[in-house]
Amino acid sequence: MTLAEKIRYLREVEGSLRGLDRPMTQHELLKAIKAETGGSISQSYLSQIEGGKRPHMTQSTRTLLARFFKVHPGFLVDDPEGYHTELTSDLRTTEGQLDVWLLQGSERFAADREVSDVLIKLAREKDTRSCVLLLGEILNTPGLGDRLFEALRPEVVALATRQQPREPVLNRSKGHPTLATEEKPRRRT
């Protein structure tokens, strides 16, 4: 994991611990550091670190961030390629990379609260990889995604139905209704 990924991850965890249900923004982080430790970091410096433009930071900044996040200062460096803190399989490494990727995605989609929340929930799952594979199987099964969504989120389907009138069409090959629209023949006058 790179230093940039670690800082973004720590902001996400800190936001969760503080009951924000979202990552702390850089501005919120800097304000909290000032209030709780008396130290300060510039927003541009933090942005450079998180953006990967500054792969190393000063010892004083590392110490300040470690104290604030309550981590060992040695954690706040890039991990060497292939580095693991415990004996682990390549599958667990993939799991960690997937979790980081999902958390980064949740930040990118912060404007879409539902999508962002789902990405965070998925990253927090113990077996993220299996969840993603399950989603793949749901999507590979024709019509299953629509039926599950209709069963689990009927209010969303009802809202969509009110906004765009749809008539259930019997899928004769499968024998179940779907939300496809059926075009009615137009009369000529």
PDB file of C-alpha atoms in Angstrom:
ATOM      1  CA  MET A   1       0.000   0.000   0.000  1.00  0.00           C
ATOM      2  CA  THR A   2       1.365   3.429  -0.850  1.00  0.00           C
ATOM      3  CA  LEU A   3       1.587   6.326   1.569  1.00  0.00           C
ATOM      4  CA  ALA A   4      -1.142   8.128  -0.414  1.00  0.00           C
ATOM      5  CA  GLU A   5      -3.486   5.118  -0.104  1.00  0.00           C
ATOM      6  CA  LYS A   6      -2.776   4.857   3.616  1.00  0.00           C
ATOM      7  CA  ILE A   7      -3.629   8.508   4.279  1.00  0.00           C
ATOM      8  CA  ARG A   8      -6.888   8.248   2.282  1.00  0.00           C
ATOM      9  CA  TYR A   9      -7.722   5.024   4.126  1.00  0.00           C
ATOM     10  CA  LEU A  10      -7.016   6.622   7.519  1.00  0.00           C
ATOM     11  CA  ARG A  11      -9.268   9.591   6.622  1.00  0.00           C
ATOM     12  CA  GLU A  12     -12.030   7.101   5.750  1.00  0.00           C
ATOM     13  CA  VAL A  13     -11.595   5.197   9.009  1.00  0.00           C
ATOM     14  CA  GLU A  14     -11.392   8.409  11.061  1.00  0.00           C
ATOM     15  CA  GLY A  15     -14.612   9.688   9.460  1.00  0.00           C
ATOM     16  CA  SER A  16     -16.324   6.443  10.369  1.00  0.00           C
ATOM     17  CA  LEU A  17     -15.002   6.540  13.949  1.00  0.00           C
ATOM     18  CA  ARG A  18     -16.285  10.096  14.346  1.00  0.00           C
ATOM     19  CA  GLY A  19     -19.769   9.084  13.165  1.00  0.00           C
ATOM     20  CA  LEU A  20     -19.593  10.933   9.854  1.00  0.00           C
ATOM     21  CA  ASP A  21     -20.464   7.834   7.799  1.00  0.00           C
ATOM     22  CA  ARG A  22     -18.012   9.142   5.196  1.00  0.00           C
ATOM     23  CA  PRO A  23     -14.327   9.905   4.979  1.00  0.00           C
ATOM     24  CA  MET A  24     -13.150  13.076   6.668  1.00  0.00           C
ATOM     25  CA  THR A  25     -12.343  15.726   4.105  1.00  0.00           C
ATOM     26  CA  GLN A  26      -8.809  17.039   3.997  1.00  0.00           C
ATOM     27  CA  HIS A  27     -10.072  20.323   5.429  1.00  0.00           C
ATOM     28  CA  GLU A  28     -11.849  18.551   8.316  1.00  0.00           C
ATOM     29  CA  LEU A  29      -8.724  16.511   8.994  1.00  0.00           C
ATOM     30  CA  LEU A  30      -6.478  19.568   9.137  1.00  0.00           C
ATOM     31  CA  LYS A  31      -8.929  21.363  11.429  1.00  0.00           C
ATOM     32  CA  ALA A  32      -9.102  18.358  13.767  1.00  0.00           C
ATOM     33  CA  ILE A  33      -5.300  18.002  13.814  1.00  0.00           C
ATOM     34  CA  LYS A  34      -4.971  21.666  14.798  1.00  0.00           C
ATOM     35  CA  ALA A  35      -7.675  21.404  17.494  1.00  0.00           C
ATOM     36  CA  GLU A  36      -6.533  18.082  18.975  1.00  0.00           C
ATOM     37  CA  THR A  37      -2.743  18.238  18.696  1.00  0.00           C
ATOM     38  CA  GLY A  38      -1.930  21.934  18.242  1.00  0.00           C
ATOM     39  CA  GLY A  39       0.125  21.033  15.161  1.00  0.00           C
ATOM     40  CA  SER A  40      -0.582  22.003  11.600  1.00  0.00           C
ATOM     41  CA  ILE A  41      -0.043  20.867   8.033  1.00  0.00           C
ATOM     42  CA  SER A  42      -0.941  22.850   4.948  1.00  0.00           C
ATOM     43  CA  GLN A  43      -3.781  21.584   2.782  1.00  0.00           C
ATOM     44  CA  SER A  44      -1.583  21.748  -0.336  1.00  0.00           C
ATOM     45  CA  TYR A  45       1.083  19.594   1.372  1.00  0.00           C
ATOM     46  CA  LEU A  46      -1.518  17.005   2.378  1.00  0.00           C
ATOM     47  CA  SER A  47      -2.978  17.073  -1.133  1.00  0.00           C
ATOM     48  CA  GLN A  48       0.472  16.448  -2.628  1.00  0.00           C
ATOM     49  CA  ILE A  49       0.973  13.480  -0.309  1.00  0.00           C
ATOM     50  CA  GLU A  50      -2.436  11.989  -1.121  1.00  0.00           C
ATOM     51  CA  GLY A  51      -1.991  12.654  -4.824  1.00  0.00           C
ATOM     52  CA  GLY A  52       1.310  10.752  -4.869  1.00  0.00           C
ATOM     53  CA  LYS A  53       3.272  13.839  -5.936  1.00  0.00           C
ATOM     54  CA  ARG A  54       5.164  13.761  -2.625  1.00  0.00           C
ATOM     55  CA  PRO A  55       5.998  10.101  -1.865  1.00  0.00           C
ATOM     56  CA  HIS A  56       7.828  11.021   1.362  1.00  0.00           C
ATOM     57  CA  MET A  57       7.054  13.494   4.124  1.00  0.00           C
ATOM     58  CA  THR A  58       9.092  15.195   6.770  1.00  0.00           C
ATOM     59  CA  GLN A  59       9.692  13.423  10.054  1.00  0.00           C
ATOM     60  CA  SER A  60       7.713  16.097  11.930  1.00  0.00           C
ATOM     61  CA  THR A  61       4.693  15.643   9.625  1.00  0.00           C
ATOM     62  CA  ARG A  62       4.909  11.849   9.931  1.00  0.00           C
ATOM     63  CA  THR A  63       5.040  12.122  13.725  1.00  0.00           C
ATOM     64  CA  LEU A  64       2.107  14.548  13.809  1.00  0.00           C
ATOM     65  CA  LEU A  65      -0.083  12.374  11.564  1.00  0.00           C
ATOM     66  CA  ALA A  66       0.887   9.211  13.465  1.00  0.00           C
ATOM     67  CA  ARG A  67      -0.050  10.865  16.758  1.00  0.00           C
ATOM     68  CA  PHE A  68      -3.376  12.090  15.377  1.00  0.00           C
ATOM     69  CA  PHE A  69      -4.360   8.779  13.718  1.00  0.00           C
ATOM     70  CA  LYS A  70      -2.883   6.758  16.619  1.00  0.00           C
ATOM     71  CA  VAL A  71      -0.684   4.625  14.345  1.00  0.00           C
ATOM     72  CA  HIS A  72       3.027   3.872  14.470  1.00  0.00           C
ATOM     73  CA  PRO A  73       5.050   6.432  12.474  1.00  0.00           C
ATOM     74  CA  GLY A  74       6.616   3.539  10.544  1.00  0.00           C
ATOM     75  CA  PHE A  75       3.181   2.789   9.092  1.00  0.00           C
ATOM     76  CA  LEU A  76       3.206   6.103   7.227  1.00  0.00           C
ATOM     77  CA  VAL A  77       5.564   5.090   4.430  1.00  0.00           C
ATOM     78  CA  ASP A  78       5.092   3.159   1.189  1.00  0.00           C
ATOM     79  CA  ASP A  79       5.124  -0.578   1.759  1.00  0.00           C
ATOM     80  CA  PRO A  80       7.790  -2.400  -0.250  1.00  0.00           C
ATOM     81  CA  GLU A  81       6.407  -4.388  -3.170  1.00  0.00           C
ATOM     82  CA  GLY A  82       5.082  -7.729  -1.926  1.00  0.00           C
ATOM     83  CA  TYR A  83       5.262  -6.645   1.740  1.00  0.00           C
ATOM     84  CA  HIS A  84       2.844  -8.318   4.179  1.00  0.00           C
ATOM     85  CA  THR A  85       2.438  -7.693   7.886  1.00  0.00           C
ATOM     86  CA  GLU A  86       1.579 -11.327   8.521  1.00  0.00           C
ATOM     87  CA  LEU A  87       1.737 -14.609   6.718  1.00  0.00           C
ATOM     88  CA  THR A  88      -0.891 -14.288   4.047  1.00  0.00           C
ATOM     89  CA  SER A  89      -1.835 -15.664   0.675  1.00  0.00           C
ATOM     90  CA  ASP A  90      -1.897 -13.819  -2.626  1.00  0.00           C
ATOM     91  CA  LEU A  91      -5.695 -13.986  -2.347  1.00  0.00           C
ATOM     92  CA  ARG A  92      -5.607 -11.809   0.814  1.00  0.00           C
ATOM     93  CA  THR A  93      -3.327  -9.337  -0.975  1.00  0.00           C
ATOM     94  CA  THR A  94      -5.917  -9.138  -3.743  1.00  0.00           C
ATOM     95  CA  GLU A  95      -8.594  -8.624  -1.084  1.00  0.00           C
ATOM     96  CA  GLY A  96      -6.697  -5.667   0.403  1.00  0.00           C
ATOM     97  CA  GLN A  97      -6.142  -4.085  -3.012  1.00  0.00           C
ATOM     98  CA  LEU A  98      -9.820  -4.538  -3.811  1.00  0.00           C
ATOM     99  CA  ASP A  99     -10.813  -2.878  -0.520  1.00  0.00           C
ATOM    100  CA  VAL A 100      -8.527   0.111  -1.186  1.00  0.00           C
ATOM    101  CA  TRP A 101      -9.895   0.409  -4.733  1.00  0.00           C
ATOM    102  CA  LEU A 102     -13.479   0.369  -3.429  1.00  0.00           C
ATOM    103  CA  LEU A 103     -12.723   3.002  -0.780  1.00  0.00           C
ATOM    104  CA  GLN A 104     -11.128   5.216  -3.419  1.00  0.00           C
ATOM    105  CA  GLY A 105     -14.209   4.710  -5.586  1.00  0.00           C
ATOM    106  CA  SER A 106     -16.440   5.713  -2.692  1.00  0.00           C
ATOM    107  CA  GLU A 107     -14.551   9.013  -2.503  1.00  0.00           C
ATOM    108  CA  ARG A 108     -14.914   9.595  -6.248  1.00  0.00           C
ATOM    109  CA  PHE A 109     -18.658   8.987  -6.062  1.00  0.00           C
ATOM    110  CA  ALA A 110     -19.206  10.997  -2.869  1.00  0.00           C
ATOM    111  CA  ALA A 111     -21.848  13.078  -4.688  1.00  0.00           C
ATOM    112  CA  ASP A 112     -23.935   9.922  -5.201  1.00  0.00           C
ATOM    113  CA  ARG A 113     -24.484   8.985  -1.552  1.00  0.00           C
ATOM    114  CA  GLU A 114     -26.091   5.595  -2.246  1.00  0.00           C
ATOM    115  CA  VAL A 115     -23.282   4.392  -4.526  1.00  0.00           C
ATOM    116  CA  SER A 116     -20.600   5.731  -2.168  1.00  0.00           C
ATOM    117  CA  ASP A 117     -22.201   3.992   0.844  1.00  0.00           C
ATOM    118  CA  VAL A 118     -22.473   0.686  -1.008  1.00  0.00           C
ATOM    119  CA  LEU A 119     -18.799   0.816  -2.025  1.00  0.00           C
ATOM    120  CA  ILE A 120     -17.804   1.448   1.609  1.00  0.00           C
ATOM    121  CA  LYS A 121     -20.021  -1.405   2.857  1.00  0.00           C
ATOM    122  CA  LEU A 122     -18.527  -3.713   0.243  1.00  0.00           C
ATOM    123  CA  ALA A 123     -14.962  -2.745   1.244  1.00  0.00           C
ATOM    124  CA  ARG A 124     -15.768  -3.439   4.912  1.00  0.00           C
ATOM    125  CA  GLU A 125     -17.028  -6.954   4.208  1.00  0.00           C
ATOM    126  CA  LYS A 126     -14.746  -9.697   5.511  1.00  0.00           C
ATOM    127  CA  ASP A 127     -14.681 -11.462   2.129  1.00  0.00           C
ATOM    128  CA  THR A 128     -14.989  -8.652  -0.420  1.00  0.00           C
ATOM    129  CA  ARG A 129     -13.826 -10.846  -3.291  1.00  0.00           C
ATOM    130  CA  SER A 130     -16.660 -13.336  -2.759  1.00  0.00           C
ATOM    131  CA  CYS A 131     -19.181 -10.470  -2.643  1.00  0.00           C
ATOM    132  CA  VAL A 132     -17.936  -9.177  -5.984  1.00  0.00           C
ATOM    133  CA  LEU A 133     -18.042 -12.686  -7.480  1.00  0.00           C
ATOM    134  CA  LEU A 134     -21.604 -13.119  -6.158  1.00  0.00           C
ATOM    135  CA  LEU A 135     -22.600  -9.867  -7.834  1.00  0.00           C
ATOM    136  CA  GLY A 136     -21.091 -11.202 -11.060  1.00  0.00           C
ATOM    137  CA  GLU A 137     -23.191 -14.364 -10.813  1.00  0.00           C
ATOM    138  CA  ILE A 138     -26.346 -12.317 -10.156  1.00  0.00           C
ATOM    139  CA  LEU A 139     -25.635 -10.257 -13.263  1.00  0.00           C
ATOM    140  CA  ASN A 140     -24.901 -13.405 -15.297  1.00  0.00           C
ATOM    141  CA  THR A 141     -28.344 -14.819 -14.497  1.00  0.00           C
ATOM    142  CA  PRO A 142     -30.843 -13.192 -16.873  1.00  0.00           C
ATOM    143  CA  GLY A 143     -33.477 -11.156 -15.043  1.00  0.00           C
ATOM    144  CA  LEU A 144     -32.248 -12.058 -11.535  1.00  0.00           C
ATOM    145  CA  GLY A 145     -30.851  -8.601 -10.832  1.00  0.00           C
ATOM    146  CA  ASP A 146     -34.154  -6.934 -11.741  1.00  0.00           C
ATOM    147  CA  ARG A 147     -36.169  -9.420  -9.674  1.00  0.00           C
ATOM    148  CA  LEU A 148     -33.905  -9.015  -6.630  1.00  0.00           C
ATOM    149  CA  PHE A 149     -33.987  -5.236  -6.894  1.00  0.00           C
ATOM    150  CA  GLU A 150     -37.780  -5.318  -7.182  1.00  0.00           C
ATOM    151  CA  ALA A 151     -38.054  -7.590  -4.123  1.00  0.00           C
ATOM    152  CA  LEU A 152     -35.504  -5.737  -1.967  1.00  0.00           C
ATOM    153  CA  ARG A 153     -36.199  -2.130  -3.004  1.00  0.00           C
ATOM    154  CA  PRO A 154     -39.878  -2.035  -4.103  1.00  0.00           C
ATOM    155  CA  GLU A 155     -40.129   1.694  -3.262  1.00  0.00           C
ATOM    156  CA  VAL A 156     -37.467   2.522  -5.864  1.00  0.00           C
ATOM    157  CA  VAL A 157     -39.161   0.369  -8.486  1.00  0.00           C
ATOM    158  CA  ALA A 158     -42.540   1.963  -7.632  1.00  0.00           C
ATOM    159  CA  LEU A 159     -41.045   5.444  -7.982  1.00  0.00           C
ATOM    160  CA  ALA A 160     -39.498   4.563 -11.338  1.00  0.00           C
ATOM    161  CA  THR A 161     -42.814   3.090 -12.453  1.00  0.00           C
ATOM    162  CA  ARG A 162     -44.661   6.306 -11.548  1.00  0.00           C
ATOM    163  CA  GLN A 163     -42.138   8.430 -13.390  1.00  0.00           C
ATOM    164  CA  GLN A 164     -42.188   6.281 -16.533  1.00  0.00           C
ATOM    165  CA  PRO A 165     -45.329   4.182 -16.847  1.00  0.00           C
ATOM    166  CA  ARG A 166     -44.403   0.603 -17.607  1.00  0.00           C
ATOM    167  CA  GLU A 167     -46.480  -2.464 -18.027  1.00  0.00           C
ATOM    168  CA  PRO A 168     -45.171  -5.816 -16.888  1.00  0.00           C
ATOM    169  CA  VAL A 169     -44.559  -8.049 -19.857  1.00  0.00           C
ATOM    170  CA  LEU A 170     -44.607 -11.800 -19.468  1.00  0.00           C
ATOM    171  CA  ASN A 171     -41.265 -13.177 -20.542  1.00  0.00           C
ATOM    172  CA  ARG A 172     -42.660 -16.292 -22.166  1.00  0.00           C
ATOM    173  CA  SER A 173     -39.348 -18.137 -22.290  1.00  0.00           C
ATOM    174  CA  LYS A 174     -38.769 -17.742 -18.542  1.00  0.00           C
ATOM    175  CA  GLY A 175     -42.380 -17.505 -17.320  1.00  0.00           C
ATOM    176  CA  HIS A 176     -41.922 -14.483 -15.052  1.00  0.00           C
ATOM    177  CA  PRO A 177     -42.842 -10.792 -15.314  1.00  0.00           C
ATOM    178  CA  THR A 178     -40.117  -8.226 -15.994  1.00  0.00           C
ATOM    179  CA  LEU A 179     -40.100  -4.424 -16.073  1.00  0.00           C
ATOM    180  CA  ALA A 180     -39.676  -4.224 -19.831  1.00  0.00           C
ATOM    181  CA  THR A 181     -42.045  -1.847 -21.619  1.00  0.00           C
ATOM    182  CA  GLU A 182     -44.369  -3.251 -24.163  1.00  0.00           C
ATOM    183  CA  GLU A 183     -44.944  -1.079 -27.183  1.00  0.00           C
ATOM    184  CA  LYS A 184     -48.584  -0.929 -28.157  1.00  0.00           C
ATOM    185  CA  PRO A 185     -49.419  -0.765 -31.842  1.00  0.00           C
ATOM    186  CA  ARG A 186     -50.428   2.728 -32.897  1.00  0.00           C
ATOM    187  CA  ARG A 187     -53.714   3.309 -34.641  1.00  0.00           C
ATOM    188  CA  ARG A 188     -53.693   5.181 -37.871  1.00  0.00           C
ATOM    189  CA  THR A 189     -56.375   7.790 -38.337  1.00  0.00           C
TER     190      THR A 189
END
